[in-house]
Amino acid sequence: MSAGMGEDGGGNKGGVLDEVADGVFAYVQPDGSWCVNNAGLLVSQGRAVLVDTVATEARARRLRAAVLAQGRPVPSAVVNTHSHGDHTFGNFLFPEAVVYAHHETRREMAAAGLHLTEVWPEVEWGAVQVVLPQATYRSELTLHVGGLTAELIHLEVAHSTNDTAVWVPERRVLFTGDVVMSGVTPFLPMGSVAGSLRAVARMRALDPAVVVAGHGVVGGAEVLDTTEAYLRWLQDLAREGVGAGLTPLEVAQEADLGPFAALLDPERIVPNLHRAFAEERGRAHGAALDMSAVILEMGAVFQEMTVYRGARPACHA
């Protein structure tokens, strides 16, 4: 069943809330591109927990309406899978909920603030606010939602430094956050290629039947397969590029995307190669980020994505 599809005055489509297993829902926002993310919902015995929110005020209001439709309870908890604004800015429209996240998620959210709104100032962000997690964990944490459990698993450094997977063992449903994207190019300049591969292996070991990625359509284990293949391809490109004395942008411009050509936002190959080059040269990624330095670095890499794409990356949030 589904609910919550619609359009705002600007013509932007809302998401669709689908029940992917008994009491477990995926809120999928097409098409999954920049800042157009997914969320999740667990409902059991009169209790509800929301996994992630969304980027803009208008989208967050549509998410809240979809979550509360058909008499469903107001979520008592929100889990943020990582710090990025497209997954956290909507927290403020769920004031009844305690926000849970990894401790680094809280720190990075506080440091970054509303910077994402400055990257795409043309987006109608609305009156979004940064609502920091009130409860944090370091390794694993289990939330009990009626007859369901939501196991929060820190995946270490992957898409970011603070990724949380949410595993619902009773239904074999896995919410991956942005460590995995479905039909969308991965994005990990603030994380790790090798770390993402370790995270995918860890999630695969759970043997999920349903995989709800951070962006894109709901799938199964094949979503993990595509992510893993892309990451190994990145490592091969970086190894060859470093050996040939090329830059990440030069390697990206010469690369044949092959089986990954259909993934949305192919320009992400440029920042991904920056991370892969750094790892190939032996530079480990630290457990904490200096967000002011990250913002400056991403500004330069954003320009290279524009060169690769031939146009500025577009955000339709």
mmCIF file of C-alpha atoms in Angstrom:
data_model
loop_
_atom_site.group_PDB
_atom_site.id
_atom_site.type_symbol
_atom_site.label_atom_id
_atom_site.label_comp_id
_atom_site.label_asym_id
_atom_site.label_seq_id
_atom_site.Cartn_x
_atom_site.Cartn_y
_atom_site.Cartn_z
ATOM 1 C CA MET A 1 0.000 0.000 0.000
ATOM 2 C CA SER A 2 1.151 3.530 -0.502
ATOM 3 C CA ALA A 3 0.338 7.034 0.529
ATOM 4 C CA GLY A 4 1.782 10.499 0.351
ATOM 5 C CA MET A 5 2.303 11.144 -3.373
ATOM 6 C CA GLY A 6 1.584 14.668 -4.415
ATOM 7 C CA GLU A 7 2.945 17.931 -5.702
ATOM 8 C CA ASP A 8 3.563 21.268 -4.061
ATOM 9 C CA GLY A 9 2.939 24.612 -5.709
ATOM 10 C CA GLY A 10 6.332 24.418 -7.374
ATOM 11 C CA GLY A 11 5.483 21.168 -9.133
ATOM 12 C CA ASN A 12 7.940 19.081 -7.104
ATOM 13 C CA LYS A 13 6.702 15.561 -6.559
ATOM 14 C CA GLY A 14 6.525 14.144 -3.079
ATOM 15 C CA GLY A 15 7.562 10.709 -1.958
ATOM 16 C CA VAL A 16 5.674 7.447 -1.812
ATOM 17 C CA LEU A 17 5.308 5.537 1.459
ATOM 18 C CA ASP A 18 5.213 1.804 0.701
ATOM 19 C CA GLU A 19 4.966 -1.075 3.145
ATOM 20 C CA VAL A 20 7.930 -3.262 2.163
ATOM 21 C CA ALA A 21 7.359 -5.789 4.987
ATOM 22 C CA ASP A 22 4.791 -6.114 7.753
ATOM 23 C CA GLY A 23 5.008 -2.872 9.723
ATOM 24 C CA VAL A 24 8.076 -1.624 7.844
ATOM 25 C CA PHE A 25 7.747 1.179 5.301
ATOM 26 C CA ALA A 26 10.056 2.873 2.818
ATOM 27 C CA TYR A 27 9.478 6.516 1.912
ATOM 28 C CA VAL A 28 11.014 6.849 -1.545
ATOM 29 C CA GLN A 29 11.428 10.220 -3.260
ATOM 30 C CA PRO A 30 11.992 10.092 -7.017
ATOM 31 C CA ASP A 31 14.382 10.341 -8.668
ATOM 32 C CA GLY A 32 16.903 9.998 -5.875
ATOM 33 C CA SER A 33 19.358 12.568 -7.212
ATOM 34 C CA TRP A 34 21.174 15.291 -5.247
ATOM 35 C CA CYS A 35 19.393 15.894 -1.903
ATOM 36 C CA VAL A 36 16.346 13.800 -2.924
ATOM 37 C CA ASN A 37 16.712 11.037 -0.372
ATOM 38 C CA ASN A 38 14.735 8.159 1.118
ATOM 39 C CA ALA A 39 13.405 7.664 4.641
ATOM 40 C CA GLY A 40 11.870 4.737 6.494
ATOM 41 C CA LEU A 41 9.191 4.011 9.073
ATOM 42 C CA LEU A 42 8.630 1.196 11.576
ATOM 43 C CA VAL A 43 5.154 0.792 13.085
ATOM 44 C CA SER A 44 4.177 -1.851 15.649
ATOM 45 C CA GLN A 45 1.751 -2.056 18.569
ATOM 46 C CA GLY A 46 0.928 1.643 18.513
ATOM 47 C CA ARG A 47 4.530 2.799 18.360
ATOM 48 C CA ALA A 48 6.500 4.279 15.461
ATOM 49 C CA VAL A 49 10.120 5.124 14.657
ATOM 50 C CA LEU A 50 11.224 7.179 11.654
ATOM 51 C CA VAL A 51 14.521 6.517 9.875
ATOM 52 C CA ASP A 52 15.839 9.836 8.501
ATOM 53 C CA THR A 53 13.952 12.935 7.457
ATOM 54 C CA VAL A 54 14.317 15.022 4.284
ATOM 55 C CA ALA A 55 15.945 18.154 2.902
ATOM 56 C CA THR A 56 13.387 20.962 2.681
ATOM 57 C CA GLU A 57 10.476 22.238 4.730
ATOM 58 C CA ALA A 58 7.964 21.408 1.973
ATOM 59 C CA ARG A 59 9.296 17.870 1.607
ATOM 60 C CA ALA A 60 9.336 17.403 5.393
ATOM 61 C CA ARG A 61 5.698 18.476 5.643
ATOM 62 C CA ARG A 62 4.787 15.918 2.966
ATOM 63 C CA LEU A 63 6.787 13.259 4.813
ATOM 64 C CA ARG A 64 4.970 14.005 8.071
ATOM 65 C CA ALA A 65 1.588 13.849 6.339
ATOM 66 C CA ALA A 66 2.443 10.480 4.760
ATOM 67 C CA VAL A 67 3.756 9.058 8.045
ATOM 68 C CA LEU A 68 0.630 10.060 9.975
ATOM 69 C CA ALA A 69 -1.865 8.990 7.283
ATOM 70 C CA GLN A 70 -4.291 6.125 7.955
ATOM 71 C CA GLY A 71 -4.161 6.737 11.713
ATOM 72 C CA ARG A 72 -0.512 5.773 12.173
ATOM 73 C CA PRO A 73 1.071 6.990 15.446
ATOM 74 C CA VAL A 74 3.380 9.967 15.661
ATOM 75 C CA PRO A 75 6.984 8.688 15.728
ATOM 76 C CA SER A 76 8.483 8.749 19.207
ATOM 77 C CA ALA A 77 11.975 8.520 17.728
ATOM 78 C CA VAL A 78 13.870 9.629 14.625
ATOM 79 C CA VAL A 79 17.104 7.892 13.629
ATOM 80 C CA ASN A 80 19.519 9.954 11.514
ATOM 81 C CA THR A 81 21.724 7.620 9.456
ATOM 82 C CA HIS A 82 24.397 10.330 9.056
ATOM 83 C CA SER A 83 24.895 14.076 9.356
ATOM 84 C CA HIS A 84 24.082 15.360 5.856
ATOM 85 C CA GLY A 85 21.245 17.861 5.616
ATOM 86 C CA ASP A 86 19.099 15.959 3.131
ATOM 87 C CA HIS A 87 18.661 13.272 5.814
ATOM 88 C CA THR A 88 18.416 15.584 8.834
ATOM 89 C CA PHE A 89 16.990 19.018 8.032
ATOM 90 C CA GLY A 90 13.418 17.731 8.418
ATOM 91 C CA ASN A 91 14.009 16.722 12.057
ATOM 92 C CA PHE A 92 12.427 19.965 13.200
ATOM 93 C CA LEU A 93 8.983 18.908 11.965
ATOM 94 C CA PHE A 94 8.950 15.914 14.320
ATOM 95 C CA PRO A 95 9.189 17.732 17.684
ATOM 96 C CA GLU A 96 7.565 14.804 19.527
ATOM 97 C CA ALA A 97 10.478 12.515 18.674
ATOM 98 C CA VAL A 98 13.823 11.902 20.336
ATOM 99 C CA VAL A 99 16.503 12.020 17.631
ATOM 100 C CA TYR A 100 19.045 9.176 17.757
ATOM 101 C CA ALA A 101 22.350 9.062 15.862
ATOM 102 C CA HIS A 102 26.018 8.196 16.102
ATOM 103 C CA HIS A 103 27.951 10.648 18.301
ATOM 104 C CA GLU A 104 29.951 11.888 15.272
ATOM 105 C CA THR A 105 26.680 12.651 13.477
ATOM 106 C CA ARG A 106 25.750 15.127 16.179
ATOM 107 C CA ARG A 107 29.194 16.757 16.113
ATOM 108 C CA GLU A 108 29.237 17.114 12.318
ATOM 109 C CA MET A 109 25.671 18.434 12.201
ATOM 110 C CA ALA A 110 26.569 21.099 14.735
ATOM 111 C CA ALA A 111 29.706 22.069 12.803
ATOM 112 C CA ALA A 112 28.078 22.132 9.336
ATOM 113 C CA GLY A 113 24.884 23.903 10.340
ATOM 114 C CA LEU A 114 22.817 24.898 7.295
ATOM 115 C CA HIS A 115 25.794 25.019 4.920
ATOM 116 C CA LEU A 116 24.046 22.724 2.435
ATOM 117 C CA THR A 117 21.522 25.481 1.754
ATOM 118 C CA GLU A 118 24.407 27.664 0.518
ATOM 119 C CA VAL A 119 25.544 25.039 -2.008
ATOM 120 C CA TRP A 120 22.241 25.288 -3.893
ATOM 121 C CA PRO A 121 20.776 28.700 -2.962
ATOM 122 C CA GLU A 122 18.196 28.378 -5.744
ATOM 123 C CA VAL A 123 16.417 25.574 -3.861
ATOM 124 C CA GLU A 124 13.356 26.588 -1.819
ATOM 125 C CA TRP A 125 14.623 25.223 1.477
ATOM 126 C CA GLY A 126 11.935 26.873 3.581
ATOM 127 C CA ALA A 127 12.349 27.448 7.310
ATOM 128 C CA VAL A 128 14.545 24.412 7.931
ATOM 129 C CA GLN A 129 16.350 24.215 11.253
ATOM 130 C CA VAL A 130 19.180 22.091 12.578
ATOM 131 C CA VAL A 131 17.818 19.874 15.337
ATOM 132 C CA LEU A 132 20.699 17.910 16.787
ATOM 133 C CA PRO A 133 20.358 14.325 18.022
ATOM 134 C CA GLN A 134 19.451 14.164 21.701
ATOM 135 C CA ALA A 135 20.623 10.563 22.128
ATOM 136 C CA THR A 136 23.890 9.281 20.662
ATOM 137 C CA TYR A 137 25.692 5.943 20.553
ATOM 138 C CA ARG A 138 29.175 4.732 19.577
ATOM 139 C CA SER A 139 28.974 1.168 18.230
ATOM 140 C CA GLU A 140 25.522 -0.417 18.331
ATOM 141 C CA LEU A 141 22.150 0.449 19.824
ATOM 142 C CA THR A 142 18.794 -1.336 19.712
ATOM 143 C CA LEU A 143 15.453 0.480 19.718
ATOM 144 C CA HIS A 144 12.363 -1.586 20.572
ATOM 145 C CA VAL A 145 9.322 -0.603 18.513
ATOM 146 C CA GLY A 146 6.423 -2.693 19.764
ATOM 147 C CA GLY A 147 7.093 -6.152 18.351
ATOM 148 C CA LEU A 148 9.908 -4.944 16.100
ATOM 149 C CA THR A 149 13.517 -4.071 16.810
ATOM 150 C CA ALA A 150 15.614 -1.466 15.049
ATOM 151 C CA GLU A 151 19.283 -2.333 15.397
ATOM 152 C CA LEU A 152 21.500 0.720 14.860
ATOM 153 C CA ILE A 153 24.916 -0.343 13.581
ATOM 154 C CA HIS A 154 27.807 2.073 13.139
ATOM 155 C CA LEU A 155 29.489 1.199 9.826
ATOM 156 C CA GLU A 156 32.608 3.218 10.689
ATOM 157 C CA VAL A 157 34.083 5.372 7.869
ATOM 158 C CA ALA A 158 32.179 4.695 4.638
ATOM 159 C CA HIS A 159 29.981 7.334 2.948
ATOM 160 C CA SER A 160 30.932 9.592 5.849
ATOM 161 C CA THR A 161 32.618 9.127 9.227
ATOM 162 C CA ASN A 162 29.339 8.452 11.013
ATOM 163 C CA ASP A 163 27.135 6.125 8.953
ATOM 164 C CA THR A 164 24.416 4.140 10.688
ATOM 165 C CA ALA A 165 22.684 1.148 9.140
ATOM 166 C CA VAL A 166 19.270 0.283 10.577
ATOM 167 C CA TRP A 167 18.513 -3.448 10.563
ATOM 168 C CA VAL A 168 15.056 -4.867 11.290
ATOM 169 C CA PRO A 169 15.850 -8.560 11.866
ATOM 170 C CA GLU A 170 12.258 -9.732 12.270
ATOM 171 C CA ARG A 171 11.509 -8.580 8.712
ATOM 172 C CA ARG A 172 15.022 -8.811 7.204
ATOM 173 C CA VAL A 173 14.784 -5.182 6.076
ATOM 174 C CA LEU A 174 17.943 -3.091 5.919
ATOM 175 C CA PHE A 175 18.104 0.708 5.764
ATOM 176 C CA THR A 176 21.606 1.518 4.499
ATOM 177 C CA GLY A 177 21.706 5.301 4.621
ATOM 178 C CA ASP A 178 23.924 6.719 1.874
ATOM 179 C CA VAL A 179 26.553 3.993 2.086
ATOM 180 C CA VAL A 180 24.434 2.357 -0.615
ATOM 181 C CA MET A 181 22.417 4.092 -3.333
ATOM 182 C CA SER A 182 20.084 2.332 -5.749
ATOM 183 C CA GLY A 183 20.362 3.408 -9.366
ATOM 184 C CA VAL A 184 22.373 6.406 -8.191
ATOM 185 C CA THR A 185 26.162 6.920 -8.220
ATOM 186 C CA PRO A 186 27.733 6.513 -4.757
ATOM 187 C CA PHE A 187 29.256 9.598 -3.135
ATOM 188 C CA LEU A 188 32.108 9.223 -0.670
ATOM 189 C CA PRO A 189 34.659 12.065 -0.731
ATOM 190 C CA MET A 190 33.999 12.591 3.003
ATOM 191 C CA GLY A 191 34.331 8.874 3.710
ATOM 192 C CA SER A 192 36.356 5.979 2.360
ATOM 193 C CA VAL A 193 36.309 3.630 -0.628
ATOM 194 C CA ALA A 194 37.916 0.788 1.324
ATOM 195 C CA GLY A 195 35.716 1.565 4.319
ATOM 196 C CA SER A 196 32.609 1.478 2.136
ATOM 197 C CA LEU A 197 33.610 -1.957 0.867
ATOM 198 C CA ARG A 198 33.954 -3.168 4.445
ATOM 199 C CA ALA A 199 30.565 -1.661 5.281
ATOM 200 C CA VAL A 200 28.900 -3.372 2.308
ATOM 201 C CA ALA A 201 30.396 -6.711 3.370
ATOM 202 C CA ARG A 202 29.100 -6.192 6.893
ATOM 203 C CA MET A 203 25.599 -5.406 5.638
ATOM 204 C CA ARG A 204 25.641 -8.340 3.223
ATOM 205 C CA ALA A 205 26.406 -10.680 6.144
ATOM 206 C CA LEU A 206 23.040 -9.722 7.645
ATOM 207 C CA ASP A 207 21.386 -11.451 4.651
ATOM 208 C CA PRO A 208 18.737 -8.780 3.999
ATOM 209 C CA ALA A 209 15.664 -9.607 1.929
ATOM 210 C CA VAL A 210 14.813 -5.928 1.360
ATOM 211 C CA VAL A 211 17.371 -3.136 0.976
ATOM 212 C CA VAL A 212 16.221 0.474 1.343
ATOM 213 C CA ALA A 213 19.104 2.599 0.101
ATOM 214 C CA GLY A 214 19.676 6.214 1.025
ATOM 215 C CA HIS A 215 18.580 7.283 -2.463
ATOM 216 C CA GLY A 216 16.791 5.460 -5.284
ATOM 217 C CA VAL A 217 14.403 2.537 -5.582
ATOM 218 C CA VAL A 218 13.958 -0.263 -3.057
ATOM 219 C CA GLY A 219 15.678 -3.507 -4.001
ATOM 220 C CA GLY A 220 17.369 -6.609 -2.674
ATOM 221 C CA ALA A 221 20.936 -7.833 -2.379
ATOM 222 C CA GLU A 222 21.625 -6.804 -5.985
ATOM 223 C CA VAL A 223 21.788 -3.191 -4.775
ATOM 224 C CA LEU A 224 24.759 -4.166 -2.610
ATOM 225 C CA ASP A 225 26.317 -5.938 -5.605
ATOM 226 C CA THR A 226 26.226 -2.817 -7.772
ATOM 227 C CA THR A 227 27.722 -0.653 -5.038
ATOM 228 C CA GLU A 228 30.517 -3.124 -4.398
ATOM 229 C CA ALA A 229 31.330 -3.417 -8.118
ATOM 230 C CA TYR A 230 31.459 0.377 -8.501
ATOM 231 C CA LEU A 231 33.776 0.756 -5.507
ATOM 232 C CA ARG A 232 36.205 -1.901 -6.773
ATOM 233 C CA TRP A 233 36.192 -0.221 -10.190
ATOM 234 C CA LEU A 234 37.088 3.082 -8.507
ATOM 235 C CA GLN A 235 40.024 1.440 -6.778
ATOM 236 C CA ASP A 236 41.262 0.035 -10.108
ATOM 237 C CA LEU A 237 40.963 3.460 -11.776
ATOM 238 C CA ALA A 238 42.831 5.127 -8.920
ATOM 239 C CA ARG A 239 45.625 2.552 -9.001
ATOM 240 C CA GLU A 240 46.098 3.065 -12.732
ATOM 241 C CA GLY A 241 45.756 6.847 -12.504
ATOM 242 C CA VAL A 242 48.285 7.262 -9.717
ATOM 243 C CA GLY A 243 50.699 5.004 -11.596
ATOM 244 C CA ALA A 244 50.301 7.084 -14.752
ATOM 245 C CA GLY A 245 50.711 10.404 -12.945
ATOM 246 C CA LEU A 246 47.209 11.612 -13.857
ATOM 247 C CA THR A 247 44.825 13.723 -11.806
ATOM 248 C CA PRO A 248 41.419 12.461 -10.599
ATOM 249 C CA LEU A 249 39.665 14.741 -13.105
ATOM 250 C CA GLU A 250 41.819 13.467 -15.977
ATOM 251 C CA VAL A 251 41.092 9.857 -15.037
ATOM 252 C CA ALA A 252 37.373 10.615 -14.754
ATOM 253 C CA GLN A 253 37.290 12.260 -18.179
ATOM 254 C CA GLU A 254 39.012 9.264 -19.783
ATOM 255 C CA ALA A 255 37.059 6.561 -17.950
ATOM 256 C CA ASP A 256 34.453 4.420 -19.695
ATOM 257 C CA LEU A 257 31.542 4.211 -17.255
ATOM 258 C CA GLY A 258 30.457 0.927 -18.811
ATOM 259 C CA PRO A 259 27.913 -0.843 -16.563
ATOM 260 C CA PHE A 260 27.667 2.273 -14.379
ATOM 261 C CA ALA A 261 26.688 4.675 -17.182
ATOM 262 C CA ALA A 262 22.992 4.451 -16.264
ATOM 263 C CA LEU A 263 23.535 5.537 -12.655
ATOM 264 C CA LEU A 264 22.280 9.033 -11.832
ATOM 265 C CA ASP A 265 24.799 11.804 -11.123
ATOM 266 C CA PRO A 266 27.821 10.275 -12.891
ATOM 267 C CA GLU A 267 29.844 13.432 -12.122
ATOM 268 C CA ARG A 268 30.366 12.025 -8.627
ATOM 269 C CA ILE A 269 33.168 9.958 -10.114
ATOM 270 C CA VAL A 270 35.411 13.027 -9.707
ATOM 271 C CA PRO A 271 35.148 13.470 -5.905
ATOM 272 C CA ASN A 272 35.057 9.692 -5.506
ATOM 273 C CA LEU A 273 38.370 9.444 -7.349
ATOM 274 C CA HIS A 274 39.854 12.146 -5.125
ATOM 275 C CA ARG A 275 39.116 9.879 -2.165
ATOM 276 C CA ALA A 276 40.329 6.754 -3.996
ATOM 277 C CA PHE A 277 43.574 8.520 -5.041
ATOM 278 C CA ALA A 278 44.212 9.547 -1.433
ATOM 279 C CA GLU A 279 43.753 5.974 -0.262
ATOM 280 C CA GLU A 280 45.940 4.619 -3.055
ATOM 281 C CA ARG A 281 48.674 6.963 -1.812
ATOM 282 C CA GLY A 282 48.247 5.630 1.706
ATOM 283 C CA ARG A 283 46.460 8.564 3.315
ATOM 284 C CA ALA A 284 44.003 7.138 5.809
ATOM 285 C CA HIS A 285 40.843 9.081 6.536
ATOM 286 C CA GLY A 286 40.550 10.297 10.114
ATOM 287 C CA ALA A 287 37.672 9.527 12.443
ATOM 288 C CA ALA A 288 36.728 13.203 12.687
ATOM 289 C CA LEU A 289 36.339 15.919 10.095
ATOM 290 C CA ASP A 290 37.275 19.574 10.255
ATOM 291 C CA MET A 291 34.041 20.783 8.673
ATOM 292 C CA SER A 292 35.459 24.195 7.711
ATOM 293 C CA ALA A 293 38.231 22.445 5.754
ATOM 294 C CA VAL A 294 35.739 20.023 4.203
ATOM 295 C CA ILE A 295 33.544 22.892 3.021
ATOM 296 C CA LEU A 296 36.526 24.571 1.309
ATOM 297 C CA GLU A 297 37.726 21.300 -0.228
ATOM 298 C CA MET A 298 34.268 20.367 -1.514
ATOM 299 C CA GLY A 299 33.921 23.786 -3.133
ATOM 300 C CA ALA A 300 36.961 23.053 -5.307
ATOM 301 C CA VAL A 301 35.826 19.517 -6.093
ATOM 302 C CA PHE A 302 32.363 20.846 -6.966
ATOM 303 C CA GLN A 303 33.983 22.952 -9.672
ATOM 304 C CA GLU A 304 35.670 19.865 -11.095
ATOM 305 C CA MET A 305 32.296 18.077 -11.171
ATOM 306 C CA THR A 306 30.981 21.015 -13.163
ATOM 307 C CA VAL A 307 33.846 20.642 -15.647
ATOM 308 C CA TYR A 308 33.205 16.899 -15.963
ATOM 309 C CA ARG A 309 29.436 17.301 -16.379
ATOM 310 C CA GLY A 310 29.608 20.372 -18.601
ATOM 311 C CA ALA A 311 27.078 22.044 -16.324
ATOM 312 C CA ARG A 312 26.612 22.698 -12.643
ATOM 313 C CA PRO A 313 25.221 19.639 -10.783
ATOM 314 C CA ALA A 314 21.508 20.233 -10.346
ATOM 315 C CA CYS A 315 19.575 19.786 -7.104
ATOM 316 C CA HIS A 316 15.808 19.323 -7.380
ATOM 317 C CA ALA A 317 15.058 19.220 -3.676
#
